[in-house]
mmCIF file of N, CA, C and O in Angstrom:
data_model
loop_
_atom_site.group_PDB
_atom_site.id
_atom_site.type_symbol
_atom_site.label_atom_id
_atom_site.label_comp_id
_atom_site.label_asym_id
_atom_site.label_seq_id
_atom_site.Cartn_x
_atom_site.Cartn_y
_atom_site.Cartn_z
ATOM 1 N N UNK A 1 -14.428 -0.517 4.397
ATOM 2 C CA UNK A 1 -13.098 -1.042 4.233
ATOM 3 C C UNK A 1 -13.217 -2.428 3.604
ATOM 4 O O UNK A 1 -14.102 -3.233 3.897
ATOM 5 N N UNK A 2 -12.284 -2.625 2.748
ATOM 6 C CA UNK A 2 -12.040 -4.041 1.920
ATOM 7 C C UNK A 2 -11.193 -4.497 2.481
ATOM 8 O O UNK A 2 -10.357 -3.834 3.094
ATOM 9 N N UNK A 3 -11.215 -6.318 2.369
ATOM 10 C CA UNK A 3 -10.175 -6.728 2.439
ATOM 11 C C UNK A 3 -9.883 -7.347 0.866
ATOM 12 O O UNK A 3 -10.725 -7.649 0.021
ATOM 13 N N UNK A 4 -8.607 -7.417 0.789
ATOM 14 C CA UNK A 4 -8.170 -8.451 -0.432
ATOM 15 C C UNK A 4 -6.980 -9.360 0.195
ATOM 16 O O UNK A 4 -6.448 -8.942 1.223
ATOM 17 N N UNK A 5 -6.537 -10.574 -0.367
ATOM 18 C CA UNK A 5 -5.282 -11.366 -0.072
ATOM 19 C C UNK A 5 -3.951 -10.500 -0.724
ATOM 20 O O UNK A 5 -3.704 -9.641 -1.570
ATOM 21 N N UNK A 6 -3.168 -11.504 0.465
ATOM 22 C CA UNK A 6 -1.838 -10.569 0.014
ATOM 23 C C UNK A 6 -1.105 -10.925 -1.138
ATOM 24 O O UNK A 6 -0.122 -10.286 -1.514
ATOM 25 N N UNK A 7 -1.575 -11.981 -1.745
ATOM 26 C CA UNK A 7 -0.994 -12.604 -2.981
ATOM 27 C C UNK A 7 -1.402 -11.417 -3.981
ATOM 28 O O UNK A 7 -0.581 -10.611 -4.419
ATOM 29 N N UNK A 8 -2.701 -11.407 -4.273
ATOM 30 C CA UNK A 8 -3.194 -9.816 -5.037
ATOM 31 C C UNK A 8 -3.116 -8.467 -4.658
ATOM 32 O O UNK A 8 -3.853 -7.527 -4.956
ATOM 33 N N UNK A 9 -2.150 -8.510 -3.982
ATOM 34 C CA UNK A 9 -2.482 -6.930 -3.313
ATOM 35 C C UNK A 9 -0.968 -6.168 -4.398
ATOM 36 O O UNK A 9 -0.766 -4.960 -4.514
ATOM 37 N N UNK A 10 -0.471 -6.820 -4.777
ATOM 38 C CA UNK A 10 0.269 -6.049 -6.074
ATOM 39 C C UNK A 10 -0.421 -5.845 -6.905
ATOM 40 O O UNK A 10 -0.733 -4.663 -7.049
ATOM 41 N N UNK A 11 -0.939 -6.742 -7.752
ATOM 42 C CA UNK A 11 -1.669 -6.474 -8.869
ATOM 43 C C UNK A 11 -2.710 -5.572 -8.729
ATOM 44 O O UNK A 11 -3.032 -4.786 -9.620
ATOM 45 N N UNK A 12 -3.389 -5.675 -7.367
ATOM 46 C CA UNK A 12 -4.254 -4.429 -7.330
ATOM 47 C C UNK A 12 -3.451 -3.133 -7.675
ATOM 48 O O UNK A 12 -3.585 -2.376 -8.637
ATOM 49 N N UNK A 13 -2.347 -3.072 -6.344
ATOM 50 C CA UNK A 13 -1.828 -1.682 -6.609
ATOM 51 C C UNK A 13 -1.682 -1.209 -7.837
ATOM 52 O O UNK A 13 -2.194 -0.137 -8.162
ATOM 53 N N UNK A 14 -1.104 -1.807 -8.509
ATOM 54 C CA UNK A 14 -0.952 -2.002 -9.970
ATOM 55 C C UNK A 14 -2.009 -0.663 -10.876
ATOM 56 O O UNK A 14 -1.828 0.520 -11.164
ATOM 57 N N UNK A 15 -3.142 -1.676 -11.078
ATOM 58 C CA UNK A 15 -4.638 -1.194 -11.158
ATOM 59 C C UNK A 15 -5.219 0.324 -10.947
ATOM 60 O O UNK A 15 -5.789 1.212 -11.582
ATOM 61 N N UNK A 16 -4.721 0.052 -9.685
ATOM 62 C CA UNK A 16 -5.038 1.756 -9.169
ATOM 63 C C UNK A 16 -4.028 2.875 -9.261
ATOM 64 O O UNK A 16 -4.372 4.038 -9.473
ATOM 65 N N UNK A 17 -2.888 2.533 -9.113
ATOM 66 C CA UNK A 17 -1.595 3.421 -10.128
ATOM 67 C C UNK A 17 -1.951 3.816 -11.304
ATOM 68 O O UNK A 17 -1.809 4.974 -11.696
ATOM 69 N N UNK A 18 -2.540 2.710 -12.100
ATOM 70 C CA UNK A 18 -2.548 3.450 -13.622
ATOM 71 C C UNK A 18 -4.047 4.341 -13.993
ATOM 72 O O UNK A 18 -4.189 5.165 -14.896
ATOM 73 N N UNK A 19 -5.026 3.904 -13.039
ATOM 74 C CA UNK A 19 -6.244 4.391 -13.018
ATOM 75 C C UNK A 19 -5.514 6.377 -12.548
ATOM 76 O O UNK A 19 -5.485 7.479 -13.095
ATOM 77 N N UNK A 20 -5.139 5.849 -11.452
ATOM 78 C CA UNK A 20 -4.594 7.359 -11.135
ATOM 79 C C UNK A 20 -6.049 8.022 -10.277
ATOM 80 O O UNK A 20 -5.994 9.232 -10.059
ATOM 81 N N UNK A 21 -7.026 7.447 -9.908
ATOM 82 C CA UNK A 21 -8.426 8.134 -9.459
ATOM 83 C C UNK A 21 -8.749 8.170 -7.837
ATOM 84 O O UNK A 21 -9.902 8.288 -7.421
ATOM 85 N N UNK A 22 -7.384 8.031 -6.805
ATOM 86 C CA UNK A 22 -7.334 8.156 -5.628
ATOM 87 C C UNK A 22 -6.434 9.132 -5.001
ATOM 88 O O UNK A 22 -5.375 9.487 -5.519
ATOM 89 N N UNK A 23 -6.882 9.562 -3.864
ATOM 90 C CA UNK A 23 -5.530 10.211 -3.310
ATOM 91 C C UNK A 23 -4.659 9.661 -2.524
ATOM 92 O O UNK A 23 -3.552 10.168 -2.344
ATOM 93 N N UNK A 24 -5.068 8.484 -1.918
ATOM 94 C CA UNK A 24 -4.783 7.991 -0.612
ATOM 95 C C UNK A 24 -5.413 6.649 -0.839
ATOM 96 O O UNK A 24 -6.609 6.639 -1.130
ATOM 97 N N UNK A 25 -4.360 4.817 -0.685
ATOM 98 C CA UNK A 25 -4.297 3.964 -0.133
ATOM 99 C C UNK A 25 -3.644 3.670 1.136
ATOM 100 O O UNK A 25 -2.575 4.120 1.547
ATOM 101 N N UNK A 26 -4.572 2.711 1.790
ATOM 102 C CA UNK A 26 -4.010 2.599 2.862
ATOM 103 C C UNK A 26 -4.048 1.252 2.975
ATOM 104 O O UNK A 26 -4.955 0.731 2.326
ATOM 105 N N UNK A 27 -3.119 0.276 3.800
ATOM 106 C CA UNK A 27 -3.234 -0.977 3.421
ATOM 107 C C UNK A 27 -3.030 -1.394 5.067
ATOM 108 O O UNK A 27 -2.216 -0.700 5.677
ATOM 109 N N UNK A 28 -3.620 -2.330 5.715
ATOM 110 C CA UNK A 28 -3.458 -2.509 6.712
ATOM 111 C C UNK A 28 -3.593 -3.659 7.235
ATOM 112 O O UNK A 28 -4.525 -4.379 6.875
ATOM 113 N N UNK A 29 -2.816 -4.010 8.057
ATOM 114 C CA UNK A 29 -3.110 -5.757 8.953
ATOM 115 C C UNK A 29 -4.381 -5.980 9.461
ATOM 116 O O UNK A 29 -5.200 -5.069 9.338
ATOM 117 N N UNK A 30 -4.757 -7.164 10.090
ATOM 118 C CA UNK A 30 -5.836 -7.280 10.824
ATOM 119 C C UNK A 30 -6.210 -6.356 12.092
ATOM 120 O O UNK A 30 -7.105 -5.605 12.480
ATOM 121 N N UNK A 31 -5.030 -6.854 12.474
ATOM 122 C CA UNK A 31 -5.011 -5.531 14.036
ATOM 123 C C UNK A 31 -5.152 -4.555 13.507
ATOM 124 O O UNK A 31 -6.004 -3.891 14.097
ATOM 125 N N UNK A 32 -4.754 -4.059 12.650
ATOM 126 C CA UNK A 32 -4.683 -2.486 12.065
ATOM 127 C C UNK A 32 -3.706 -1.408 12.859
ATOM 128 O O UNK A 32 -3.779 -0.181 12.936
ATOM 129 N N UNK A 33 -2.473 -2.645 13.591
ATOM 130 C CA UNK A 33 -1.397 -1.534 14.011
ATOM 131 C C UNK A 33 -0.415 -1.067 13.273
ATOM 132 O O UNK A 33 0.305 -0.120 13.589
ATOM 133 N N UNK A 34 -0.325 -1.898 11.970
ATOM 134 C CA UNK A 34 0.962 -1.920 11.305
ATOM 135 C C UNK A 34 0.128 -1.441 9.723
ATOM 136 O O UNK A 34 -0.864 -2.044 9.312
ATOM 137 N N UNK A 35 0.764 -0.259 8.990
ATOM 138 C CA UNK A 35 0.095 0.170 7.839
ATOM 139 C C UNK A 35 1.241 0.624 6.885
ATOM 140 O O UNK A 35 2.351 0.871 7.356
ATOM 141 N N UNK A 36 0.891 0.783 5.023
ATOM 142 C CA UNK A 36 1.813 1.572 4.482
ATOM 143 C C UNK A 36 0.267 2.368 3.795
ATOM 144 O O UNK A 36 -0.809 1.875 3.458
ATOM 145 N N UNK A 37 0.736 3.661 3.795
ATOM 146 C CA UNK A 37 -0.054 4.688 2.813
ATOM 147 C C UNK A 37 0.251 4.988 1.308
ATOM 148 O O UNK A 37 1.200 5.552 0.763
ATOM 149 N N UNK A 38 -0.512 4.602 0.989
ATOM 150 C CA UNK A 38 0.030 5.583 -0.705
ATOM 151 C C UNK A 38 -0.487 7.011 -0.769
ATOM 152 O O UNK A 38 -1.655 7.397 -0.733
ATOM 153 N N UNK A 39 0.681 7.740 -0.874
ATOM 154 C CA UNK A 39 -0.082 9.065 -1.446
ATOM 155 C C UNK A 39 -0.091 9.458 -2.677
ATOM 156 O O UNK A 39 0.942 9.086 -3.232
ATOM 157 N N UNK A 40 -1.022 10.243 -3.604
ATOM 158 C CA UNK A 40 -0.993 10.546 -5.022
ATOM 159 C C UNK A 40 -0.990 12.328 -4.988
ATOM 160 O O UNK A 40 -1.918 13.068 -4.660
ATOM 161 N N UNK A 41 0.256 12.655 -5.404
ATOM 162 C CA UNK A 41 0.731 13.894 -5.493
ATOM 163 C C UNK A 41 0.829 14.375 -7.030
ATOM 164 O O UNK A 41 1.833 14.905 -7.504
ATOM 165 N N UNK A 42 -0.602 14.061 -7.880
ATOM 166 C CA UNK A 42 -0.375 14.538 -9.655
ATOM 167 C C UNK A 42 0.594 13.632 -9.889
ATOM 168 O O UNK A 42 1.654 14.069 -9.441
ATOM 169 N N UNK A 43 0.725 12.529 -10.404
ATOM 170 C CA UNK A 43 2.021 11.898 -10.848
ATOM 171 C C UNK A 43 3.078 11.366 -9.831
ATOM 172 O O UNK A 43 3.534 10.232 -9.977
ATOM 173 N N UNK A 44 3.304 11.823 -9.246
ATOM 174 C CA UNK A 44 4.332 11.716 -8.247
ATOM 175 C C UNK A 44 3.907 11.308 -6.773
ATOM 176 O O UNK A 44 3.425 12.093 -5.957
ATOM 177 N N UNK A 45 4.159 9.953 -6.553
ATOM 178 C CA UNK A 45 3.769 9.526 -4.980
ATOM 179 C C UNK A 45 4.495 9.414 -4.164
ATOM 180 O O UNK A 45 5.608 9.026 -4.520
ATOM 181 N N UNK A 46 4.312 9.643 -2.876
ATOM 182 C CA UNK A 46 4.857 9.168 -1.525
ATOM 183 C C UNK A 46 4.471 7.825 -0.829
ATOM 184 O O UNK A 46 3.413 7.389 -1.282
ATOM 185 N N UNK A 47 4.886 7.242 -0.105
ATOM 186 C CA UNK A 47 5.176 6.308 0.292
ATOM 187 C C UNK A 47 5.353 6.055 1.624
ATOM 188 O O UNK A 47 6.496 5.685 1.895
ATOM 189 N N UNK A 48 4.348 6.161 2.841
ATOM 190 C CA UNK A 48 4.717 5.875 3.918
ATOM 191 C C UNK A 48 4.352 4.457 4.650
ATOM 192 O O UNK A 48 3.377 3.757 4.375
ATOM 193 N N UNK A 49 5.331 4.193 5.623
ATOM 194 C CA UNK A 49 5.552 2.992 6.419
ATOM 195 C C UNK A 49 5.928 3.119 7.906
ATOM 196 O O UNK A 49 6.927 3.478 8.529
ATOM 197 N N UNK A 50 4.493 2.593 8.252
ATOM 198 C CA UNK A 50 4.087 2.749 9.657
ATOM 199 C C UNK A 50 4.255 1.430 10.126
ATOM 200 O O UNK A 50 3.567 0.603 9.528
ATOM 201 N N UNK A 51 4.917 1.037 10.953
ATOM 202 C CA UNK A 51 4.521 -0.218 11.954
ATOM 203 C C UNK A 51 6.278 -0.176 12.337
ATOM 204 O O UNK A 51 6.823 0.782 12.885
ATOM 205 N N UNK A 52 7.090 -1.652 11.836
ATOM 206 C CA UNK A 52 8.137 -1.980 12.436
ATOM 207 C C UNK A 52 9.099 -0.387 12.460
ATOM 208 O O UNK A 52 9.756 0.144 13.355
ATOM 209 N N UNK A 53 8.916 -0.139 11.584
ATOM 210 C CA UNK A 53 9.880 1.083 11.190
ATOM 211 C C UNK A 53 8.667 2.161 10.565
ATOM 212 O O UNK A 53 7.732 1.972 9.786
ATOM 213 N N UNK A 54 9.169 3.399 11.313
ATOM 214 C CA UNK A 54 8.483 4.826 10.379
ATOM 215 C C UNK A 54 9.434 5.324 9.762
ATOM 216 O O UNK A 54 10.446 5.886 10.182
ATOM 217 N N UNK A 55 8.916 5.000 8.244
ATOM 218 C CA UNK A 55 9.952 5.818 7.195
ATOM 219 C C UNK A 55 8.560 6.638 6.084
ATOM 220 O O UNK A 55 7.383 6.339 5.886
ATOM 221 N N UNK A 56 9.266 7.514 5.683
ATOM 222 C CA UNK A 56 8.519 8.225 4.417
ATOM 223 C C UNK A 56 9.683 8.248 2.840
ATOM 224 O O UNK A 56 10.804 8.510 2.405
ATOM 225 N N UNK A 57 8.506 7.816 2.579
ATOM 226 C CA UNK A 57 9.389 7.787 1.143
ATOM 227 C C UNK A 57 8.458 8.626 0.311
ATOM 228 O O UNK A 57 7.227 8.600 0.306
ATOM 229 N N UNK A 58 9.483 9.562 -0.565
ATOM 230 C CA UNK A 58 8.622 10.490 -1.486
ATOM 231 C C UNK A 58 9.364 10.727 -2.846
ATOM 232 O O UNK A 58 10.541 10.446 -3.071
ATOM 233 N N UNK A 59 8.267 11.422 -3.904
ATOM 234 C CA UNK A 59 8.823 11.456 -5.054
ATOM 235 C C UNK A 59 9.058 10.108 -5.800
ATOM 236 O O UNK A 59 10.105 9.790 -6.364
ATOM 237 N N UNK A 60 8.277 9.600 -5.742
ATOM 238 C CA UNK A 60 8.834 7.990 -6.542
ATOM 239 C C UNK A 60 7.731 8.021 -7.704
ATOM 240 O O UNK A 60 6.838 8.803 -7.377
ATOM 241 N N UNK A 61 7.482 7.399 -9.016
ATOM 242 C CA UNK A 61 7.510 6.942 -9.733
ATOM 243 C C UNK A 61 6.738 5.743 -9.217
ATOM 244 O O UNK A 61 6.926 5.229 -8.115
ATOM 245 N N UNK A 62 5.498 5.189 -10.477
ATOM 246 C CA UNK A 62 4.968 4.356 -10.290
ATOM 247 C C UNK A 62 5.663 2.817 -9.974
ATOM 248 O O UNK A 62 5.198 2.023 -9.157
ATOM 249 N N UNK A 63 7.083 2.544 -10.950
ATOM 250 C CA UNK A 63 7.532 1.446 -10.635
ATOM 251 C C UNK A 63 8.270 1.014 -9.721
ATOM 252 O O UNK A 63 8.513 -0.148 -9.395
ATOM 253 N N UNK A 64 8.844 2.568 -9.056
ATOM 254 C CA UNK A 64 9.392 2.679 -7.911
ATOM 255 C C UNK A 64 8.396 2.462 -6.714
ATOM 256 O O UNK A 64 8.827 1.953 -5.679
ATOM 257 N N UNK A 65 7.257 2.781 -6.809
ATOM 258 C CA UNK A 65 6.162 2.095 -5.417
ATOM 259 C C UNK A 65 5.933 0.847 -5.553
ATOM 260 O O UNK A 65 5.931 0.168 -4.526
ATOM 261 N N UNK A 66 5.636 0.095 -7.061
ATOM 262 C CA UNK A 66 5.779 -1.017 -7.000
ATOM 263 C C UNK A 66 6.933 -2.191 -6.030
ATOM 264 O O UNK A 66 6.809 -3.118 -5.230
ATOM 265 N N UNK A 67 7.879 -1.545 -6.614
ATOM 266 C CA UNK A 67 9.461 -2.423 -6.282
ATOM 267 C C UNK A 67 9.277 -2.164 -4.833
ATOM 268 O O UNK A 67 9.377 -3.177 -4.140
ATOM 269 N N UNK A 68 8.978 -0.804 -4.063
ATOM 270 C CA UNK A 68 9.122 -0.777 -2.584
ATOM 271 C C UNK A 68 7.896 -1.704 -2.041
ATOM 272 O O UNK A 68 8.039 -2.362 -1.011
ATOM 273 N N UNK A 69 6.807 -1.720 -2.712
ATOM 274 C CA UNK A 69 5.815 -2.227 -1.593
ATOM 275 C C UNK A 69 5.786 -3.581 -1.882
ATOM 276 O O UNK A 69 4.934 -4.230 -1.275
ATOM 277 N N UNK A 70 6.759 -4.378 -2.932
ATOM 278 C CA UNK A 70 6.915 -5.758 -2.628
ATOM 279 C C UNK A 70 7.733 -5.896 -1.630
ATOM 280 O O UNK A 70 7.342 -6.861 -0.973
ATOM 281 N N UNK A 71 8.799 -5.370 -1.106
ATOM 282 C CA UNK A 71 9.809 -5.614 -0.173
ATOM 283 C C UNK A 71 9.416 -4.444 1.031
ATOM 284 O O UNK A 71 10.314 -4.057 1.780
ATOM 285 N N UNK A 72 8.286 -4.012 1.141
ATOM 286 C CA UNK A 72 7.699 -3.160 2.448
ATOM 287 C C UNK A 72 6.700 -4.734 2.850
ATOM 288 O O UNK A 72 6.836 -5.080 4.024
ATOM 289 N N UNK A 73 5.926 -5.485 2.136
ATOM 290 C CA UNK A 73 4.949 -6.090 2.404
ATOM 291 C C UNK A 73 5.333 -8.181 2.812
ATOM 292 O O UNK A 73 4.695 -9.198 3.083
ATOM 293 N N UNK A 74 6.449 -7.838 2.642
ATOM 294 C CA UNK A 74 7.487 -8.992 3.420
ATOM 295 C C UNK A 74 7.299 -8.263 4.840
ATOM 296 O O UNK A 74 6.592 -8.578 5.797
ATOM 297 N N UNK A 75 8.238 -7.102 4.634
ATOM 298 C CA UNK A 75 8.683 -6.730 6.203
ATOM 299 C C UNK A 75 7.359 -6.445 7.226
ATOM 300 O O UNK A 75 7.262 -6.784 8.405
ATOM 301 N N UNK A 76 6.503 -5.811 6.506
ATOM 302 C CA UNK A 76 5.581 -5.266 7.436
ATOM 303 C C UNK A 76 4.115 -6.117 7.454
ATOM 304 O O UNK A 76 3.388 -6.024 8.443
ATOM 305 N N UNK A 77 3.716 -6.984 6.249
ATOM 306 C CA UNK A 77 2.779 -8.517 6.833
ATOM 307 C C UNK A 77 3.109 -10.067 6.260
ATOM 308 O O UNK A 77 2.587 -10.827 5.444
ATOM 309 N N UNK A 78 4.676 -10.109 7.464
ATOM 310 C CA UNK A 78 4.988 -11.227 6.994
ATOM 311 C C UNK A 78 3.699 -12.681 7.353
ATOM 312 O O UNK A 78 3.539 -13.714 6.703
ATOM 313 N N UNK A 79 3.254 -12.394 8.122
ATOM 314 C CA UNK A 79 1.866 -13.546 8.417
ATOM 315 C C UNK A 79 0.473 -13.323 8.008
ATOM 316 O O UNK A 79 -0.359 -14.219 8.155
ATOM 317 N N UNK A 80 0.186 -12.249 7.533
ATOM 318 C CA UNK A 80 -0.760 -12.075 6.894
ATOM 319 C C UNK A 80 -1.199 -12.723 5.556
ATOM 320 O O UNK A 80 -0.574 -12.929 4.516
ATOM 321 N N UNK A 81 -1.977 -12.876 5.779
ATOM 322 C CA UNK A 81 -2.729 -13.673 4.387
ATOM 323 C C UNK A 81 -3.871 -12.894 3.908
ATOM 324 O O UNK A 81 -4.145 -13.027 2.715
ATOM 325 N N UNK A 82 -4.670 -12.018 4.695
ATOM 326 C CA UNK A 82 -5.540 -10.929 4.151
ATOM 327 C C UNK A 82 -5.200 -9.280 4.662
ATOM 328 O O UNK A 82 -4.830 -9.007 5.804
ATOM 329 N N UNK A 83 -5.324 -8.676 4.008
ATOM 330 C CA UNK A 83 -4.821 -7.101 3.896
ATOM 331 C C UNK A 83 -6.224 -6.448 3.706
ATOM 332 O O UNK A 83 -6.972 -6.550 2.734
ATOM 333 N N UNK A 84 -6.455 -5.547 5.210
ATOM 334 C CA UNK A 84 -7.589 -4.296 4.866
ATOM 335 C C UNK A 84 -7.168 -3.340 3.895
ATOM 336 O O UNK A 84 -6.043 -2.858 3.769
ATOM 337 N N UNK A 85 -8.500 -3.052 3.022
ATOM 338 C CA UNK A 85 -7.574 -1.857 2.048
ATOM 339 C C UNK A 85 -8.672 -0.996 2.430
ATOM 340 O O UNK A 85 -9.785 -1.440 2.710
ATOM 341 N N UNK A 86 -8.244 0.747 2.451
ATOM 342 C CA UNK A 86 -9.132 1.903 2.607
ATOM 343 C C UNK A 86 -8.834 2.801 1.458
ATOM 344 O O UNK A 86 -7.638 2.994 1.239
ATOM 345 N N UNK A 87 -9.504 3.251 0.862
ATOM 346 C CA UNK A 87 -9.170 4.207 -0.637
ATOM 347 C C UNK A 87 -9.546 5.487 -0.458
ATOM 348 O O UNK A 87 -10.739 5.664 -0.210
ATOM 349 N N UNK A 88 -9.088 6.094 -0.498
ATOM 350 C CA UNK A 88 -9.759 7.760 -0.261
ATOM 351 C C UNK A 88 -9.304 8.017 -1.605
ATOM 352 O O UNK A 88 -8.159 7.872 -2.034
ATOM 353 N N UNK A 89 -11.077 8.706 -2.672
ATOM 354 C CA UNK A 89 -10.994 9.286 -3.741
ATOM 355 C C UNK A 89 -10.211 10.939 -3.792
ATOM 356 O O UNK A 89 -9.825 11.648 -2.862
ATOM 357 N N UNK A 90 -10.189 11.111 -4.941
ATOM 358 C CA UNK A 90 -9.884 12.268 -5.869
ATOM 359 C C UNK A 90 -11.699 13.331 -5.319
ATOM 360 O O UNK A 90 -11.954 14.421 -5.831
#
């Protein structure tokens, strides 16, 4: 498991959206109670959010995960300053 800061943790996502070579991000706090998943469905991702609120979001579009996981990553590590990341390949 990696960590990166939360200042870069867009631009990563970014990165790995257009690479397209994972199935599964997972992004997580220190504690590791509070998480959002990326899923890669051929083109088309889901979006889940585990901690304050469990929601699933699906069918979105790369710029559409973008736009959510800036305003998922307020709500869900507002004190965080470093983010575990876990990648599960293709």
């Amino acid at each position: 498991m990696q960590t990166i800061t939360k200042q870069t943790t867009i631009r990563w996502v970014k990165q790995r959206l257009k690479h397209g070579n994972f199935k599964q991000i997972t992004l997580l706090t220190f504690k590791k109670d509070r998480q959002i998943i990326i899923n890669d469905d051929d083109g088309l991702f889901s979006l889940d959010e585990q901690g304050y609120q469990q929601v699933s979001y699906t069918a979105l579009d790369q710029q559409a995960v973008i736009k959510l996981l800036k305003k998922l990553l307020v709500v869900e590590f507002p004190r965080s300053h470093t983010i575990y990341v876990q990648i599960i390949e293709k």
